Short mmCIF file of C-alpha atoms in Angstrom, two decimals:
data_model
loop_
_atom_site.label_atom_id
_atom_site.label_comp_id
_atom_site.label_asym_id
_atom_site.label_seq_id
_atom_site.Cartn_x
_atom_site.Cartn_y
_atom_site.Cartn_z
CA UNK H 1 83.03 56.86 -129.36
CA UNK H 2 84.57 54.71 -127.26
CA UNK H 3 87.76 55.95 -125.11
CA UNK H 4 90.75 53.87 -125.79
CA UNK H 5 92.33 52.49 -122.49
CA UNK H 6 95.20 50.18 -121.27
CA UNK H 7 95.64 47.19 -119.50
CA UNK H 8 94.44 48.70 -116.18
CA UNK H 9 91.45 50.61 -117.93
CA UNK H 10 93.44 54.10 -118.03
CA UNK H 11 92.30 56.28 -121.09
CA UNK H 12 95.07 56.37 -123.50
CA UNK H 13 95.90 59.71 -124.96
CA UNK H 14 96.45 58.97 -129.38
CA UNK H 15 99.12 61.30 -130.66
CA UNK H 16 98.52 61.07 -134.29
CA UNK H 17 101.59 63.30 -135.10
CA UNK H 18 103.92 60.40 -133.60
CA UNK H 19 101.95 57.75 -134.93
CA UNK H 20 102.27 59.39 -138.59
CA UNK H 21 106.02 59.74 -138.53
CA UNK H 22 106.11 56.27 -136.90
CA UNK H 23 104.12 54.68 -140.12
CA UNK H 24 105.54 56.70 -142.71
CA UNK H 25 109.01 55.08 -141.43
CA UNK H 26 107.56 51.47 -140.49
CA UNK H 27 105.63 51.30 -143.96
CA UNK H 28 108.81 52.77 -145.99
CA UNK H 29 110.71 50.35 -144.59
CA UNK H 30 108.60 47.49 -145.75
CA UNK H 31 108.92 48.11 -149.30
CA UNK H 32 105.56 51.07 -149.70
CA UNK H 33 106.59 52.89 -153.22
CA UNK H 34 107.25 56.23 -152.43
CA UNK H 35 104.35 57.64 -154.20
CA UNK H 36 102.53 55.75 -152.04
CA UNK H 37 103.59 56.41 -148.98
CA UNK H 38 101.23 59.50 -147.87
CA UNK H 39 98.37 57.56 -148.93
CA UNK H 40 99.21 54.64 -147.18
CA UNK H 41 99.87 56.47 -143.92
CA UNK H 42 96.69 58.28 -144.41
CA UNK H 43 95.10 54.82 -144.83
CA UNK H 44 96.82 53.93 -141.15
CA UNK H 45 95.75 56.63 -139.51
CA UNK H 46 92.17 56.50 -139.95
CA UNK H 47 92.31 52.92 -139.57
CA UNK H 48 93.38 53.90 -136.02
CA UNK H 49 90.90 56.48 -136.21
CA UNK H 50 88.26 53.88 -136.97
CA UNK H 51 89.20 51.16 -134.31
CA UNK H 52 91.10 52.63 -131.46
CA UNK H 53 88.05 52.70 -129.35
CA UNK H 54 88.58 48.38 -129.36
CA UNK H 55 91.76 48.62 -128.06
CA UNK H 56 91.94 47.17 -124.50
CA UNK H 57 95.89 47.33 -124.12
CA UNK H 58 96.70 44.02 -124.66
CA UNK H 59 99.54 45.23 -126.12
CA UNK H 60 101.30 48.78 -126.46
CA UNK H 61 99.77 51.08 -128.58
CA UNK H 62 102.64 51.15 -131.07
CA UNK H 63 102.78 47.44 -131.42
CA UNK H 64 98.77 47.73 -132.01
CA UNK H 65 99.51 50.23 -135.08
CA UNK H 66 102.56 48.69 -136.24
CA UNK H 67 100.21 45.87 -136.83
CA UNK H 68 97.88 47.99 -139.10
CA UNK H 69 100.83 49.32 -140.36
CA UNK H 70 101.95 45.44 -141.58
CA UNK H 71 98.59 45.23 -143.23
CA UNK H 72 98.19 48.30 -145.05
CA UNK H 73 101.71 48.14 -146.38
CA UNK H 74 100.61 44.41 -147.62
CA UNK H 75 97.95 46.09 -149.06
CA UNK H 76 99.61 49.01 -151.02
CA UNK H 77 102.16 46.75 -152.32
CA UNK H 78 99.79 44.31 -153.80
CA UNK H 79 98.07 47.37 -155.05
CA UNK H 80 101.15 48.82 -156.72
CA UNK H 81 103.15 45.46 -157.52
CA UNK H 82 101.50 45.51 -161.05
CA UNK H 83 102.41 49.26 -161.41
CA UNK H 84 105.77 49.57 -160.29
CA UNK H 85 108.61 46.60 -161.30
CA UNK H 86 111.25 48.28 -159.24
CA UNK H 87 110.98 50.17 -156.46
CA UNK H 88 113.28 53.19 -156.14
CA UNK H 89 115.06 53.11 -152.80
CA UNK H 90 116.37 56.57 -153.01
CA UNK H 91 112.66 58.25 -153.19
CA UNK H 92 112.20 56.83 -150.32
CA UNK H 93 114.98 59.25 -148.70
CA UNK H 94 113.56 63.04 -149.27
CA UNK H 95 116.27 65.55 -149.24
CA UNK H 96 115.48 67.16 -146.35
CA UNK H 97 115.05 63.73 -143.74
CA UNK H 98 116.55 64.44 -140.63
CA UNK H 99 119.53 63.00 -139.69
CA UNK H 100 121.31 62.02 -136.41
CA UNK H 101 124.72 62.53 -137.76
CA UNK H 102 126.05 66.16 -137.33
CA UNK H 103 128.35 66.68 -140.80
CA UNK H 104 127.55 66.81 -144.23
CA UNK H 105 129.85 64.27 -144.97
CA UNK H 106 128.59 61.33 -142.50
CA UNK H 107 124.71 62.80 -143.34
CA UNK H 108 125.96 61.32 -147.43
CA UNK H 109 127.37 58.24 -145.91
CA UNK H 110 123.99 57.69 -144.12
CA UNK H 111 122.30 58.12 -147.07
CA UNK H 112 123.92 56.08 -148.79
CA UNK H 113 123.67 53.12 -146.30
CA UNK H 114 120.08 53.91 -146.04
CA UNK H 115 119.90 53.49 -149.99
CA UNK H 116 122.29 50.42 -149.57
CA UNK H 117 119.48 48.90 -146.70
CA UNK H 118 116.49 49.43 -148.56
CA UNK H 119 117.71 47.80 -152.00
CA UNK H 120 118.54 44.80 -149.71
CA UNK H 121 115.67 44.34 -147.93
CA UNK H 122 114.00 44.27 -151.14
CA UNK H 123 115.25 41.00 -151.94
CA UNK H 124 114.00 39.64 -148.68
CA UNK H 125 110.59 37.58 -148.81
CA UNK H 126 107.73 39.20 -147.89
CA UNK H 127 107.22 37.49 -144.03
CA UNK H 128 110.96 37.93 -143.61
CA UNK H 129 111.59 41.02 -144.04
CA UNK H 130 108.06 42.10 -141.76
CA UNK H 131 110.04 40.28 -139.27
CA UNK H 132 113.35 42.01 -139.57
CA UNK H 133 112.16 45.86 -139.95
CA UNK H 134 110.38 45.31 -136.92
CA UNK H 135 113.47 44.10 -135.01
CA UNK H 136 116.31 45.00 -136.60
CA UNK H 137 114.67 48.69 -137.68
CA UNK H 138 111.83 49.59 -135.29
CA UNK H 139 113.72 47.83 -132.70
CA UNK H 140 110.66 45.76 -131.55
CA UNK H 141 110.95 43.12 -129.11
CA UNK H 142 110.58 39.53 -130.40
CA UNK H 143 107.31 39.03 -128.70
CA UNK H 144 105.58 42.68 -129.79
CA UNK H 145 106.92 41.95 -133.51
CA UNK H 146 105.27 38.43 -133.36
CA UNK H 147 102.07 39.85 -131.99
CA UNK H 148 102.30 42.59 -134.51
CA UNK H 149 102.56 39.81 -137.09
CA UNK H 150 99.75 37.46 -135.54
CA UNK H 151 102.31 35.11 -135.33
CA UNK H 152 103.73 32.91 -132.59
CA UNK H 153 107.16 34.06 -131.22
CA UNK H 154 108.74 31.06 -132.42
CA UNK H 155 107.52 31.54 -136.20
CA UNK H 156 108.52 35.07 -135.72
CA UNK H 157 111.91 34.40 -134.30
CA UNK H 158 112.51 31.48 -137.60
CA UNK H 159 111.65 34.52 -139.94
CA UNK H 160 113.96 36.93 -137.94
CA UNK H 161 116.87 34.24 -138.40
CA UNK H 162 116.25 33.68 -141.74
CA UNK H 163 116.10 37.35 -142.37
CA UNK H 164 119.48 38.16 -141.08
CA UNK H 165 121.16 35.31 -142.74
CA UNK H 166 119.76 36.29 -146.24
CA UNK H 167 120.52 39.97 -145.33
CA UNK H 168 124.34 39.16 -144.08
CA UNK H 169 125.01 37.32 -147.30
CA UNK H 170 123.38 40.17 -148.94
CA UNK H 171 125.94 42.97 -147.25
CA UNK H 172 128.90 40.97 -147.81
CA UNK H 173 128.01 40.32 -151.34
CA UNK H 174 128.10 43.81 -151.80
CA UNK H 175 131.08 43.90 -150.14
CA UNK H 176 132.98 41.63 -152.52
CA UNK H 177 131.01 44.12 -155.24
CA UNK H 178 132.68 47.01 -153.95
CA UNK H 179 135.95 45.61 -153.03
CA UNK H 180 135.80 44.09 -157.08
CA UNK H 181 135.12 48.38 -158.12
CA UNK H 182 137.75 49.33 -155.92
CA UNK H 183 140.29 46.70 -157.27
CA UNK H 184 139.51 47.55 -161.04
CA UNK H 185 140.06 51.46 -160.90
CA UNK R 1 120.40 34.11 -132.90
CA UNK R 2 122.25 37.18 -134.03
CA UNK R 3 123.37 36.05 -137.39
CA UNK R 4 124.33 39.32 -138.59
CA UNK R 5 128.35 40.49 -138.37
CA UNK R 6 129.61 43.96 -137.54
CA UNK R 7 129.36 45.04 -141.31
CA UNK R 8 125.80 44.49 -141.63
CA UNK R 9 124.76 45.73 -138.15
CA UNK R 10 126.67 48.62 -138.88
CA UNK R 11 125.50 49.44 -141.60
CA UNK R 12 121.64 49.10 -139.82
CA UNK R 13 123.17 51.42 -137.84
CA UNK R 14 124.08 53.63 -140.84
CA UNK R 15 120.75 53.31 -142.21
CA UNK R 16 118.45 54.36 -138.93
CA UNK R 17 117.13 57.23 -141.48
CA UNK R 18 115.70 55.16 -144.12
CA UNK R 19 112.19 55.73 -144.18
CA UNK R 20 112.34 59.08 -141.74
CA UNK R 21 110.01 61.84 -143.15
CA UNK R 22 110.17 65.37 -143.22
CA UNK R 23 108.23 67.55 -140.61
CA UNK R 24 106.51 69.06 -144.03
CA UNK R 25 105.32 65.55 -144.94
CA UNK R 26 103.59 65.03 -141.41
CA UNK R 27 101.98 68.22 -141.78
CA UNK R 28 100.66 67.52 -145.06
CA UNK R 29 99.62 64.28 -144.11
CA UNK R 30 97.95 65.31 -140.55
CA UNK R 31 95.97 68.03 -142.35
CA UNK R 32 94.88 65.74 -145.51
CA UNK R 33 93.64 63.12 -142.10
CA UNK R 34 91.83 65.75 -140.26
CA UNK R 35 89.55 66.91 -143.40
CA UNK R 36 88.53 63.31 -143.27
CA UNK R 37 88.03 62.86 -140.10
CA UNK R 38 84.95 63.15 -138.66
CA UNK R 39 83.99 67.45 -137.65
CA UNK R 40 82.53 66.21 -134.52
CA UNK R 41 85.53 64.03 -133.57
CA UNK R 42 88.68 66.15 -134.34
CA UNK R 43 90.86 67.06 -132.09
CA UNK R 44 90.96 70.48 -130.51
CA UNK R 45 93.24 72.96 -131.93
CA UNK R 46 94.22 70.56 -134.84
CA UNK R 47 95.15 71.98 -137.76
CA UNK R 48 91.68 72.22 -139.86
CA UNK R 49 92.90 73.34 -143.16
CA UNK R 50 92.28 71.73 -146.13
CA UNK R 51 93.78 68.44 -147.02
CA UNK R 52 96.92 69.22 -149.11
CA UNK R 53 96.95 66.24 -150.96
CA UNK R 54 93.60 65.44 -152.76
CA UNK R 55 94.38 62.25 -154.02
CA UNK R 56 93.93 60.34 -150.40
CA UNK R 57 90.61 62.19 -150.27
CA UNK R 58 89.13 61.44 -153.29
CA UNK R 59 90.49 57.40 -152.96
CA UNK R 60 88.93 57.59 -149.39
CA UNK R 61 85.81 58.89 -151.21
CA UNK R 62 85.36 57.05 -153.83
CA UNK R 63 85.75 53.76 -151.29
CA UNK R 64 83.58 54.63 -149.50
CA UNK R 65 80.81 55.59 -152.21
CA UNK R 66 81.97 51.83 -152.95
CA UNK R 67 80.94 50.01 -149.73
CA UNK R 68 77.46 52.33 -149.85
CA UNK R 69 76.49 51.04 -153.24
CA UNK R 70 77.23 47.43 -152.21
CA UNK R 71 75.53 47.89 -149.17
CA UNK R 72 72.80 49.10 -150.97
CA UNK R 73 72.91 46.80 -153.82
CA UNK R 74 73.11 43.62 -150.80
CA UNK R 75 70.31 45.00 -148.93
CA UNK R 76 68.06 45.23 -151.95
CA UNK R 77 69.00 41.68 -152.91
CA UNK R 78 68.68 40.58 -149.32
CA UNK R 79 64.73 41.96 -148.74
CA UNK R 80 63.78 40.69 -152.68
CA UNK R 81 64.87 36.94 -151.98
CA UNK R 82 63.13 38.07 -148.48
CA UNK R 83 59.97 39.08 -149.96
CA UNK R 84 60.08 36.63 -152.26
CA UNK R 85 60.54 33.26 -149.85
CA UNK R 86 57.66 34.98 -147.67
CA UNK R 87 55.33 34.78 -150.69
CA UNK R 88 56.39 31.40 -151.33
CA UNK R 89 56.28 30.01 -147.84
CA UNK R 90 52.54 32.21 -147.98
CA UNK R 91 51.58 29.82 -150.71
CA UNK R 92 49.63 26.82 -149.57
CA UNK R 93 51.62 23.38 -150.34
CA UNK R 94 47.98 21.19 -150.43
CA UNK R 95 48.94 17.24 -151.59
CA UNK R 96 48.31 16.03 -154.83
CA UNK R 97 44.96 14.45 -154.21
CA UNK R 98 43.49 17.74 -152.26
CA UNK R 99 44.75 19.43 -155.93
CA UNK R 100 42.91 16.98 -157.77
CA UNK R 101 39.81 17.48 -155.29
CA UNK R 102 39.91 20.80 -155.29
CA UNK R 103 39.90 21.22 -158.90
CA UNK R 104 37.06 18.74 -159.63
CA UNK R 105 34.97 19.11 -156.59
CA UNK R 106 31.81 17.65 -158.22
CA UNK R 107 33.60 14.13 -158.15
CA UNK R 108 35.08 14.76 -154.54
CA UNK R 109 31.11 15.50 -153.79
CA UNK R 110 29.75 12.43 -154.81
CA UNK R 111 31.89 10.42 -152.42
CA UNK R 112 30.56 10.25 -149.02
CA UNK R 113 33.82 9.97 -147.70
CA UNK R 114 35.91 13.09 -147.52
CA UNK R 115 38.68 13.92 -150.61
CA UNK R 116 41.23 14.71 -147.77
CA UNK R 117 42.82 12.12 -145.20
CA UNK R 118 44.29 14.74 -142.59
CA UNK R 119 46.47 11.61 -141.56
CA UNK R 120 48.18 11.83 -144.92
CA UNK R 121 48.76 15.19 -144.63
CA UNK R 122 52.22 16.01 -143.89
CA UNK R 123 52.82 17.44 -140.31
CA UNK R 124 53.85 20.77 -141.43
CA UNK R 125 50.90 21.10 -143.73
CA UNK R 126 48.96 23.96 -142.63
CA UNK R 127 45.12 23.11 -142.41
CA UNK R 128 43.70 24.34 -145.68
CA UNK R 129 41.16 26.80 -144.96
CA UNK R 130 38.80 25.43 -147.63
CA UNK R 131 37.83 22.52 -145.31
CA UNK R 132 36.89 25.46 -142.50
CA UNK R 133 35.79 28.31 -144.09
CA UNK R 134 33.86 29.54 -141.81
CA UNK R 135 36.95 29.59 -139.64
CA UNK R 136 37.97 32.74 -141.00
CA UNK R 137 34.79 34.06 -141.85
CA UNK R 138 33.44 37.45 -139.94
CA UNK R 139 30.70 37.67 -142.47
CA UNK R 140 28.59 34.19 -143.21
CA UNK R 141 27.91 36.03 -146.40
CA UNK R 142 31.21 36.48 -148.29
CA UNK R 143 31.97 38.09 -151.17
CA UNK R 144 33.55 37.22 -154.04
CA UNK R 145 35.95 34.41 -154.76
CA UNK R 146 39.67 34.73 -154.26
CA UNK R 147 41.44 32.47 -156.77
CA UNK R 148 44.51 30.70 -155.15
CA UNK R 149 47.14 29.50 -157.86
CA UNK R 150 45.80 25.94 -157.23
CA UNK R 151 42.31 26.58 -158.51
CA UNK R 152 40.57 26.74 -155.48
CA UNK R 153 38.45 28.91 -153.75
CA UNK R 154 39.79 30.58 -150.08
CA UNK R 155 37.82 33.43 -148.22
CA UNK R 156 39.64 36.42 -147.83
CA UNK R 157 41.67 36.79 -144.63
CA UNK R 158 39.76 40.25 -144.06
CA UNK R 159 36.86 41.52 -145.17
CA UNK R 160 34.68 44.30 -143.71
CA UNK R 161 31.31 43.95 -142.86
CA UNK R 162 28.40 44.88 -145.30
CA UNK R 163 25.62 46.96 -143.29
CA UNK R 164 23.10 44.54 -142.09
CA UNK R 165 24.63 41.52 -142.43
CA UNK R 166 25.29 39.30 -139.70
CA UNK R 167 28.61 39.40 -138.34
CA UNK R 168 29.82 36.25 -136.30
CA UNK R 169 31.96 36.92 -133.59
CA UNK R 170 35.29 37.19 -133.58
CA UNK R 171 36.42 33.87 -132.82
CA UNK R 172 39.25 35.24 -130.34
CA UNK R 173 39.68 39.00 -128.19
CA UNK R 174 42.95 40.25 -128.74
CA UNK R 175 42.91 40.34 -124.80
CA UNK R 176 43.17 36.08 -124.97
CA UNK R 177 45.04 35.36 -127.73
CA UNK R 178 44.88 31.82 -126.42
CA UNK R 179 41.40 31.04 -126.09
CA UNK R 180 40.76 29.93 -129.53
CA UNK R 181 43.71 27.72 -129.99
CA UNK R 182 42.35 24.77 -127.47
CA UNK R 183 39.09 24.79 -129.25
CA UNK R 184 40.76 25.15 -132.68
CA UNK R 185 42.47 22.09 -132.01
CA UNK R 186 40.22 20.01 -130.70
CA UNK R 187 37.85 20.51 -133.25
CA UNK R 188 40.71 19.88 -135.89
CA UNK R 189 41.71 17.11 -133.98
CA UNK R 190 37.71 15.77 -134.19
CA UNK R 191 37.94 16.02 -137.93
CA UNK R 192 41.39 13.97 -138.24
CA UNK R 193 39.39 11.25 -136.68
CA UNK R 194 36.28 11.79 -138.30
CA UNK R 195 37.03 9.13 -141.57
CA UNK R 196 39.49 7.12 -139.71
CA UNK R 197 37.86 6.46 -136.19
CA UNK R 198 34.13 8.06 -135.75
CA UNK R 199 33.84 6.88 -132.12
CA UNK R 200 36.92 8.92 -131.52
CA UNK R 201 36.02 11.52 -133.54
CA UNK R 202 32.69 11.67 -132.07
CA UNK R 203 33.81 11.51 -128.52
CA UNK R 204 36.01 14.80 -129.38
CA UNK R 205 33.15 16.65 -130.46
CA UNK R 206 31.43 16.06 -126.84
CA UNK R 207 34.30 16.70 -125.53
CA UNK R 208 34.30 20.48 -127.00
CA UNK R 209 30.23 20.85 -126.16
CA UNK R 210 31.26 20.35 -122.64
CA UNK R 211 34.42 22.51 -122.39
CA UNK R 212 32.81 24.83 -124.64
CA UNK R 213 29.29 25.28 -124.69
CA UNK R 214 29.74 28.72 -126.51
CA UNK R 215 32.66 28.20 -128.38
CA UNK R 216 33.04 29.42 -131.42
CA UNK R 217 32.95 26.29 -133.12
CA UNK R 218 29.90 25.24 -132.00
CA UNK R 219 28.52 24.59 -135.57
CA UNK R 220 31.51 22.59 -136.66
CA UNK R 221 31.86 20.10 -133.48
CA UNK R 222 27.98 19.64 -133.85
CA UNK R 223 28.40 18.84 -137.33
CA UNK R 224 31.38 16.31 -136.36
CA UNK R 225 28.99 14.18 -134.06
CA UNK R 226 26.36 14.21 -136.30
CA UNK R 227 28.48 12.60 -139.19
CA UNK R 228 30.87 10.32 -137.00
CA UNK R 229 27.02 9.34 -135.79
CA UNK R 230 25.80 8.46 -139.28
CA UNK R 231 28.97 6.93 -140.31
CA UNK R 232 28.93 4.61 -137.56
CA UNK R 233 25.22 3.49 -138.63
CA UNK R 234 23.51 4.85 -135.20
CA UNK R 235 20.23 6.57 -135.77
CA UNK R 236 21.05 10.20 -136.82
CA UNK R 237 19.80 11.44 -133.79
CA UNK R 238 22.44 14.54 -133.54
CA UNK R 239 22.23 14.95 -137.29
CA UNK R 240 18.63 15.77 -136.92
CA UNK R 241 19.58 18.18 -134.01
CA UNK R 242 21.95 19.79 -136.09
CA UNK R 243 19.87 20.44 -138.69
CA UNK R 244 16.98 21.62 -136.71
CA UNK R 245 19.46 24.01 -134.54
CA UNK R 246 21.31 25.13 -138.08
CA UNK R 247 18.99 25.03 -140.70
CA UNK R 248 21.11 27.29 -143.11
CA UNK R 249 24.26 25.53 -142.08
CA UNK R 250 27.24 24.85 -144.17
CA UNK R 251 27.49 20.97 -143.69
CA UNK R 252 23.91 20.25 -143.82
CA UNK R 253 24.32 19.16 -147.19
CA UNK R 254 27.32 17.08 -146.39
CA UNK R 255 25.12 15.39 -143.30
CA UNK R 256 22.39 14.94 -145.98
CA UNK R 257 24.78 12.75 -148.04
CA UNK R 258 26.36 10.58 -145.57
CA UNK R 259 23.41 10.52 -143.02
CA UNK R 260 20.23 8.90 -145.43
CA UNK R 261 17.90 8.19 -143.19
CA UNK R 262 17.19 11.57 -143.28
CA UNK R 263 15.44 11.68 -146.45
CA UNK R 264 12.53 12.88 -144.86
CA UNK R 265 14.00 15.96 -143.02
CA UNK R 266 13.10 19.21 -144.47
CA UNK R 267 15.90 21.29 -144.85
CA UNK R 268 16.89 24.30 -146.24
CA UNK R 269 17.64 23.86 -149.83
CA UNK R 270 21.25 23.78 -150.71
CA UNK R 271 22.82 24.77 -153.65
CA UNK R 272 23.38 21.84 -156.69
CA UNK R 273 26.22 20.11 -156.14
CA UNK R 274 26.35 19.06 -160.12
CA UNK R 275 26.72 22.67 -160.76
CA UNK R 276 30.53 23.69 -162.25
CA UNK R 277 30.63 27.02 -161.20
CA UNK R 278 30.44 25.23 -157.36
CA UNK R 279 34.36 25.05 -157.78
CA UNK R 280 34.77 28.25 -157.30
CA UNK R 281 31.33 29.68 -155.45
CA UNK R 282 31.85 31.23 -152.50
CA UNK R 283 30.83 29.52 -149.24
CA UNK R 284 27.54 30.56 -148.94
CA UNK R 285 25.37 28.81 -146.00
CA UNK R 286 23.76 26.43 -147.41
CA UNK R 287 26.90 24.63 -149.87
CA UNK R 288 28.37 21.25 -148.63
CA UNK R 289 30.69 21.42 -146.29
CA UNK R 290 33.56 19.05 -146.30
CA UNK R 291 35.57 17.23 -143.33
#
């Protein structure tokens, strides 16, 4: 098999630990069912397996797997859209995930925004919300999301702005939710 | 274009664990990829136990037992409508009126002229073989009949040779593959013209004498000139040297029909050409031969 190299023709070293943890989150993110996930980062990974030999560099090597990522989580949720009318958000946060926050207390509160984030971007359409976990989550650049997405920047950047509107109007209507629950006890 | 306010972007920032896993989960994972992966492309010192989860196996599996069955399945399909548009393509395509000739060859026989017009032919009509049997013939005594699915009689493309018959030459060496093709079609060319323009066709059939004098279609251009000769009205001057050069020859009974002011040549008796098994008798020296 073919070696895969960069831009320049360098070999490029595949660390399929990183790229595992980097899928699991990517295709959590957008919307996999949790008893799904495994399977559909197995699915990635030997889809990389399979074709890393034709990548050139054209791009980074994440932004090349983020794009299988985009189509095997397409694929798993068409797969599992007839089995599964709502998605849980909180099996997507196992009990022992790692967390940046060093006490117990902001670890629940990051939890619970994590919950709060992944019920939300559940309402977003499918091409929107592609767009926004790749910026606003995986912290993509416009122009690696869009070639990600096979899409021009411009179509990419329209999704990313609808995106964040529909999710702003999302937050704050939870906001007025919350503020209601507070008010009535 | 950043439409989002503090709340929401802080609570992105809140939510930078959503979708993290668990170093278990990895593991699992990694080891359920490597027993897929290919032995002779894992990575050294990779974990090689067994997969953990065997559902991702077994879906990987059955997949790919999947795509082998419909390769399979395509392939099969793919070499039957193969096989079968070879056999069909095999299959002469002769025009309605060499059909009609070929299957009542006693009334093509009594017309001097020939049944076919070559010029009607289509251009991608391949020359039948019935008008040159000898063409393919190693041995001038053949055996039996092959029935086509139009009725008509065709020598078979190979046949070995019985001991002590005489075997013509091959009519081209493997070592030039192009030597027969000039001849070919200048003698094919000679019997397009024959019904149509005799001085033409006539003139072709010199023309092959002199470029080859020991062709393999000797017989047949000789034949040519002596008909275009007879149909033209000329004294059947190459008719009669045809016949006294080929005495057992295929078209002498053809040259016979169309040349009669030969009634009083001797010739080698031919077979009946009322006879009804002549549809299908093999092409013996001796039966009419047809341009």
């Amino acid at each position: 098999m073919a070696e895969p190299t960069d831009a320049a023709g360098a070999p490029v070293e595949v660390d399929y630990a990183a790229l595992a943890r980097l899928a699991w989150r990517a295709l959590v993110r957008l919307g996999v069912p949790s008893d799904g996930i495994a399977d559909a980062v197995q699915d990635t990974l030997l889809v990389v397996h399979r074709r890393v030999a034709e990548f050139r560099g054209q791009s980074s090597l994440e932004t090349w797997v983020y794009s299988i990522v985009l189509r095997v989580a397409s694929d798993h949720r068409k797969r599992t859209r007839r089995r599964y009318n709502v998605i849980d958000p909180s099996a997507a946060l196992p009990e022992d995930a790692p967390s940046a926050l060093p006490t117990p207390f902001e670890q629940v509160v990051e939890r619970d925004a994590a919950r709060l984030v992944a019920r939300l971007l559940d309402t977003l359409p499918e091409p929107q919300r592609e767009a926004f976990v790749l910026v606003e989550l995986e912290e993509l650049t416009l122009e690696a999301a869009a070639r990600a997405l096979g899409v021009l920047t411009t179509t990419c950047q329209s999704r990313l702005r609808s995106a964040r509107r529909a999710f702003a109007s999302a937050v704050a209507r939870e906001g007025q939710q919350c503020a209601r629950i507070g008010a009535a006890q | 274009m950043n439409e989002l306010d503090a709340r929401a972007r802080s609570l992105l920032n809140a939510a930078r664990c959503l979708g993290e896993p668990s170093d278990e989960q990895i593991r699992q994972v990694l080891s359920a990829f490597e027993a897929e992966r290919e032995p002779a492309t894992r990575v050294p010192g990779a974990q090689q136990r067994p997969a953990l989860t065997t559902l991702p196996a077994r879906r990987t599996a059955t997949r790919l037992t999947r795509v082998l069955l419909a390769a399979i399945v395509l392939g099969s399909g793919l070499a039957a409508a193969a096989t079968w548009s070879g056999v069909w393509r095999k299959t002469p395509e002769l025009p309605r009126e060499q059909l009609e000739a070929t299957r009542a060859p006693s009334a093509a026989l009594e017309t001097p002229v020939a049944h076919v017009n070559p010029r009607t032919l289509p251009e991608q009509t391949p020359v039948p073989e019935t008008d040159f049997p000898e063409l393919v013939e190693l041995n001038p005594k053949p055996d039996l009949p092959v029935l086509t699915p139009f009725g008509h009689f065709r020598p078979e493309p190979k046949r070995e040779a019985t001991p002590g018959a005489v075997v013509r030459p091959p009519l081209h060496s493997a070592s030039d593959p192009s030597s027969l093709n000039p001849e070919l079609e200048l003698i094919v060319a000679a019997r397009d013209l024959l019904h149509t323009d005799p001085v033409r066709a006539a003139a072709l059939a010199n023309e092959h004498s002199a470029r080859f004098p020991n062709g393999a279609l000797g017989q047949e251009a000789s034949a040519i000139a002596a008909l275009a000769e007879c149909q033209r009205g000329l004294p059947p001057r190459r008719a009669k040297q045809h016949l006294a050069r080929w005495p057992q020859s295929f078209f002498n009974l053809r040259i016979r029909k169309v040349c009669t002011d030969l009634s009083n040549v001797q010739i080698a008796p031919g077979p009946t050409t009322d006879s009804s098994s002549e549809t299908f008798a093999p092409a013996t020296q001796g039966a009419e031969g047809s341009f």
